[in-house]
Coordinates of N, CA and C in Angstrom, one line a residue:
X1 N 0.8 -1.2 0.0 CA 0.0 0.0 0.0 C 0.9 1.3 0.0
X2 N 2.0 1.2 0.7 CA 2.9 2.4 0.8 C 3.5 2.6 -0.6
X3 N 3.7 1.5 -1.3 CA 4.3 1.7 -2.7 C 3.3 2.4 -3.6
X4 N 2.0 2.1 -3.5 CA 1.0 2.8 -4.3 C 0.9 4.3 -3.9
X5 N 1.0 4.6 -2.7 CA 1.0 6.0 -2.2 C 2.2 6.7 -2.7
X6 N 3.4 6.1 -2.7 CA 4.6 6.7 -3.2 C 4.5 7.0 -4.7
X7 N 4.0 6.0 -5.4 CA 3.8 6.1 -6.9 C 2.8 7.3 -7.2
X8 N 1.8 7.3 -6.4 CA 0.8 8.4 -6.6 C 1.4 9.8 -6.3
X9 N 2.2 9.9 -5.3 CA 2.9 11.1 -4.9 C 3.9 11.5 -6.0
X10 N 4.6 10.5 -6.6 CA 5.5 10.8 -7.7 C 4.8 11.4 -8.9
X11 N 3.7 10.7 -9.3 CA 3.0 11.1 -10.4 C 2.3 12.5 -10.2
X12 N 1.8 12.7 -9.0 CA 1.2 14.0 -8.7 C 2.2 15.2 -8.8
X13 N 3.4 14.9 -8.2 CA 4.4 16.0 -8.3 C 4.9 16.2 -9.7
X14 N 5.1 15.1 -10.5 CA 5.5 15.2 -11.9 C 4.5 15.9 -12.7
X15 N 3.2 15.6 -12.5 CA 2.1 16.3 -13.2 C 2.2 17.8 -12.9
X16 N 2.4 18.2 -11.7 CA 2.4 19.6 -11.3 C 3.6 20.3 -12.0
X17 N 4.7 19.6 -12.0 CA 5.9 20.2 -12.6 C 5.7 20.3 -14.1
X18 N 5.2 19.3 -14.8 CA 4.9 19.3 -16.2 C 3.9 20.4 -16.6
X19 N 2.8 20.5 -15.8 CA 1.8 21.5 -16.1 C 2.2 22.9 -15.9
X20 N 2.9 23.2 -14.8 CA 3.4 24.5 -14.6 C 4.5 24.9 -15.6
X21 N 5.3 24.0 -15.9 CA 6.3 24.3 -17.0 C 5.7 24.6 -18.3
X22 N 4.6 23.9 -18.6 CA 3.9 24.1 -19.9 C 3.3 25.5 -19.9
X23 N 2.7 26.0 -18.8 CA 2.1 27.3 -18.7 C 3.1 28.4 -18.7
X24 N 4.3 28.1 -18.3 CA 5.4 29.1 -18.3 C 6.3 29.1 -19.5
X25 N 5.9 28.2 -20.5 CA 6.7 28.1 -21.7 C 8.0 27.4 -21.5
X26 N 8.1 26.5 -20.5 CA 9.4 25.8 -20.2 C 9.3 24.3 -20.6
X27 N 8.4 24.0 -21.5 CA 8.1 22.6 -21.8 C 8.2 22.4 -23.3
X28 N 8.9 21.3 -23.7 CA 8.9 21.0 -25.1 C 8.1 19.7 -25.3
X29 N 7.3 19.6 -26.3 CA 6.5 18.4 -26.4 C 6.6 17.9 -27.9
X30 N 6.5 16.6 -28.0 CA 6.7 16.0 -29.4 C 8.1 15.7 -29.7
X31 N 8.3 14.8 -30.6 CA 9.7 14.4 -30.9 C 10.6 15.5 -31.4
X32 N 10.1 16.4 -32.3 CA 11.0 17.4 -32.8 C 11.4 18.4 -31.7
X33 N 10.5 18.9 -30.9 CA 10.8 19.8 -29.9 C 11.7 19.2 -28.8
X34 N 11.4 17.9 -28.4 CA 12.1 17.3 -27.4 C 13.6 17.0 -27.8
X35 N 13.7 16.5 -29.0 CA 15.1 16.3 -29.6 C 15.9 17.6 -29.6
X36 N 15.2 18.7 -30.0 CA 15.9 20.0 -30.1 C 16.3 20.5 -28.7
X37 N 15.4 20.3 -27.7 CA 15.8 20.7 -26.3 C 16.9 19.8 -25.8
X38 N 17.0 18.6 -26.1 CA 18.0 17.7 -25.7 C 19.4 18.1 -26.3
X39 N 19.4 18.3 -27.6 CA 20.6 18.6 -28.3 C 21.1 20.0 -27.9
X40 N 20.3 20.9 -27.6 CA 20.8 22.2 -27.1 C 21.0 22.2 -25.6
X41 N 20.9 21.1 -25.0 CA 21.2 21.0 -23.6 C 20.3 21.9 -22.7
X42 N 19.1 22.2 -23.2 CA 18.1 23.0 -22.4 C 17.3 22.1 -21.5
X43 N 17.1 20.9 -21.8 CA 16.2 20.0 -21.0 C 16.9 19.6 -19.7
X44 N 16.1 19.7 -18.6 CA 16.5 19.2 -17.3 C 16.3 17.7 -17.2
X45 N 15.1 17.3 -17.8 CA 14.8 15.9 -17.9 C 13.7 15.7 -18.9
X46 N 13.6 14.4 -19.3 CA 12.6 14.0 -20.3 C 11.7 13.1 -19.7
X47 N 10.4 13.2 -20.1 CA 9.4 12.2 -19.7 C 9.0 11.5 -20.9
X48 N 9.1 10.1 -20.9 CA 8.9 9.3 -22.0 C 7.8 8.2 -21.7
X49 N 6.8 8.1 -22.6 CA 5.8 7.1 -22.3 C 6.2 5.7 -22.9
X50 N 6.0 4.7 -22.0 CA 6.4 3.4 -22.4 C 5.5 2.7 -23.4
X51 N 4.3 3.2 -23.5 CA 3.4 2.6 -24.5 C 3.4 3.2 -25.9
X52 N 4.5 4.0 -26.2 CA 4.7 4.5 -27.5 C 4.9 3.4 -28.5
X53 N 4.1 3.4 -29.5 CA 4.1 2.3 -30.5 C 5.2 2.4 -31.5
X54 N 5.8 3.5 -31.6 CA 6.9 3.8 -32.6 C 8.2 3.5 -32.0
X55 N 8.8 2.4 -32.2 CA 10.1 2.0 -31.6 C 11.2 2.9 -32.0
X56 N 11.2 3.4 -33.2 CA 12.3 4.3 -33.6 C 12.2 5.6 -32.9
X57 N 11.0 6.1 -32.6 CA 10.8 7.3 -31.8 C 11.5 7.1 -30.4
X58 N 11.2 6.0 -29.7 CA 11.7 5.8 -28.4 C 13.2 5.7 -28.4
X59 N 13.7 4.9 -29.4 CA 15.2 4.7 -29.6 C 15.9 6.1 -29.8
X60 N 15.3 6.9 -30.6 CA 15.9 8.2 -30.9 C 16.0 9.1 -29.6
X61 N 14.9 9.2 -28.9 CA 14.9 10.0 -27.7 C 15.8 9.5 -26.6
X62 N 15.8 8.1 -26.5 CA 16.7 7.5 -25.5 C 18.2 7.7 -25.8
X63 N 18.5 7.5 -27.1 CA 19.9 7.7 -27.5 C 20.4 9.1 -27.4
X64 N 19.6 10.0 -27.8 CA 20.0 11.4 -27.6 C 20.1 11.8 -26.1
X65 N 19.2 11.4 -25.3 CA 19.3 11.7 -23.9 C 20.5 11.1 -23.3
X66 N 20.8 9.9 -23.7 CA 22.0 9.2 -23.2 C 23.3 9.9 -23.6
X67 N 23.3 10.3 -24.9 CA 24.5 11.0 -25.4 C 24.7 12.4 -24.7
X68 N 23.6 13.1 -24.4 CA 23.8 14.4 -23.8 C 23.6 14.4 -22.2
X69 N 23.5 13.1 -21.7 CA 23.4 12.9 -20.3 C 22.2 13.6 -19.6
X70 N 21.0 13.5 -20.3 CA 19.8 14.0 -19.8 C 19.0 12.8 -19.2
X71 N 18.5 12.9 -18.0 CA 17.8 11.8 -17.4 C 16.4 11.6 -18.1
X72 N 15.9 10.4 -18.1 CA 14.6 10.1 -18.7 C 13.8 9.5 -17.6
X73 N 12.6 10.1 -17.4 CA 11.6 9.6 -16.5 C 10.6 8.9 -17.3
X74 N 10.4 7.6 -17.0 CA 9.4 6.8 -17.8 C 8.1 6.7 -17.1
X75 N 7.0 6.9 -17.9 CA 5.7 6.6 -17.3 C 5.0 5.6 -18.2
X76 N 4.0 5.0 -17.7 CA 3.4 3.8 -18.4 C 2.5 4.3 -19.6
X77 N 1.7 5.3 -19.5 CA 0.8 5.6 -20.5 C 0.9 7.1 -21.1
X78 N 1.0 7.1 -22.4 CA 1.1 8.4 -23.1 C -0.2 9.2 -23.0
X79 N -1.4 8.5 -22.8 CA -2.6 9.2 -22.6 C -2.6 10.0 -21.4
X80 N -2.0 9.6 -20.3 CA -1.8 10.3 -19.1 C -1.0 11.6 -19.3
X81 N 0.0 11.5 -20.1 CA 0.9 12.7 -20.4 C 0.1 13.6 -21.3
X82 N -0.8 13.1 -22.2 CA -1.6 13.9 -23.1 C -2.6 14.7 -22.3
X83 N -3.2 14.1 -21.2 CA -4.1 14.8 -20.3 C -3.4 15.9 -19.6
X84 N -2.2 15.7 -19.1 CA -1.4 16.7 -18.4 C -1.1 17.9 -19.2
X85 N -0.8 17.7 -20.5 CA -0.5 18.9 -21.3 C -1.7 19.5 -22.1
X86 N -2.8 18.9 -21.8 CA -4.1 19.5 -22.4 C -4.4 19.1 -23.8
X87 N -3.9 18.0 -24.3 CA -4.3 17.7 -25.7 C -5.5 16.7 -25.8
X88 N -5.9 16.1 -24.6 CA -7.1 15.3 -24.6 C -8.3 16.2 -24.5
X89 N -9.4 15.8 -25.0 CA -10.6 16.6 -25.1 C -11.6 16.1 -24.0
X90 N -12.1 17.0 -23.2 CA -13.0 16.7 -22.1 C -14.4 17.4 -22.3
X91 N -15.5 16.7 -22.0 CA -16.8 17.4 -22.0 C -17.0 18.1 -20.7
X92 N -16.7 17.4 -19.6 CA -16.7 18.1 -18.3 C -15.3 17.7 -17.7
X93 N -15.1 18.1 -16.4 CA -13.9 17.8 -15.8 C -13.6 16.3 -15.6
X94 N -14.6 15.5 -15.6 CA -14.4 14.1 -15.4 C -14.8 13.2 -16.6
X95 N -15.5 13.8 -17.5 CA -15.9 13.0 -18.7 C -15.1 13.3 -19.9
X96 N -14.3 12.3 -20.3 CA -13.4 12.5 -21.4 C -14.1 12.1 -22.7
X97 N -13.9 13.0 -23.7 CA -14.5 12.7 -25.1 C -13.5 12.0 -25.9
X98 N -12.2 12.5 -25.9 CA -11.2 11.9 -26.8 C -9.9 11.9 -26.0
X99 N -9.3 10.7 -25.9 CA -8.0 10.6 -25.3 C -6.9 10.7 -26.4
X100 N -6.0 11.6 -26.2 CA -4.9 11.7 -27.2 C -3.6 11.5 -26.4
X101 N -2.7 10.8 -27.1 CA -1.4 10.4 -26.4 C -0.4 11.5 -26.8
X102 N 0.6 11.6 -25.8 CA 1.8 12.4 -26.1 C 2.9 11.4 -25.6
X103 N 3.8 11.1 -26.5 CA 4.9 10.2 -26.2 C 6.0 10.7 -25.4
X104 N 6.3 12.0 -25.5 CA 7.4 12.6 -24.7 C 7.3 14.1 -24.6
X105 N 7.9 14.5 -23.4 CA 8.0 16.0 -23.2 C 9.4 16.2 -22.5
X106 N 9.9 17.4 -22.7 CA 11.2 17.7 -22.0 C 10.9 19.0 -21.2
X107 N 11.2 18.9 -19.9 CA 11.1 20.0 -19.0 C 12.4 20.8 -19.1
X108 N 12.3 22.0 -19.5 CA 13.5 22.8 -19.7 C 13.9 23.5 -18.4
X109 N 12.9 23.9 -17.6 CA 13.2 24.6 -16.3 C 12.0 24.5 -15.5
X110 N 12.1 24.6 -14.2 CA 11.0 24.6 -13.2 C 10.4 26.0 -13.2
X111 N 9.0 26.0 -13.2 CA 8.3 27.2 -13.2 C 8.4 27.8 -11.8
X112 N 8.1 29.1 -11.6 CA 8.3 29.7 -10.3 C 7.2 29.2 -9.3
X113 N 6.1 28.6 -9.8 CA 5.1 28.1 -8.9 C 5.5 26.8 -8.2
X114 N 6.5 26.2 -8.7 CA 6.9 24.9 -8.1 C 7.7 25.2 -6.8
X115 N 7.3 24.5 -5.7 CA 7.9 24.8 -4.4 C 9.3 24.1 -4.4
X116 N 10.1 24.6 -3.4 CA 11.4 24.0 -3.2 C 11.4 22.5 -2.9
X117 N 10.4 22.1 -2.1 CA 10.2 20.7 -1.8 C 9.9 19.9 -3.0
X118 N 9.1 20.4 -3.9 CA 8.8 19.7 -5.2 C 10.0 19.6 -6.1
X119 N 10.8 20.7 -6.1 CA 12.0 20.7 -6.9 C 13.0 19.7 -6.4
X120 N 13.2 19.7 -5.1 CA 14.1 18.8 -4.4 C 13.7 17.3 -4.7
X121 N 12.4 17.1 -4.6 CA 11.8 15.7 -4.8 C 12.1 15.3 -6.3
X122 N 11.9 16.1 -7.2 CA 12.1 15.8 -8.6 C 13.6 15.6 -8.9
X123 N 14.4 16.5 -8.4 CA 15.9 16.4 -8.6 C 16.4 15.2 -8.0
X124 N 16.0 14.8 -6.8 CA 16.4 13.5 -6.2 C 16.0 12.3 -7.0
X125 N 14.8 12.4 -7.6 CA 14.2 11.3 -8.4 C 15.0 11.1 -9.7
X126 N 15.3 12.3 -10.3 CA 16.0 12.2 -11.6 C 17.5 11.8 -11.4
X127 N 18.1 12.0 -10.2 CA 19.4 11.6 -10.0 C 19.5 10.1 -9.9
X128 N 18.4 9.5 -9.5 CA 18.3 8.0 -9.4 C 18.0 7.3 -10.7
X129 N 17.7 8.1 -11.8 CA 17.3 7.5 -13.1 C 18.5 7.1 -13.9

């Protein structure tokens, strides 16, 4: 049970960091923008969905991140990442009309709304990746 709570805390914190970075213009999304952020060494870390069906896409992002020593945080579902960045369509807050996937995002910097505790949590997590 503690493992589920820890996983939930990790995803909640990651979601907050991704969303605040998106609203402050510090997020790259999609293969082109993510690769550009990695190559220019602007990315602090990359979030990659494991359910991406395009193997060459995953290999490219992983290889670039490894080459430029950018940590990769893996999540299970791209639909979850799509919800976080607002590309899924909702009728109401709870009723989803269309689920759209996003396979990767790169966080360039933490937004000012992110607390020091959240920054520390994310930095400790990406050091272990």
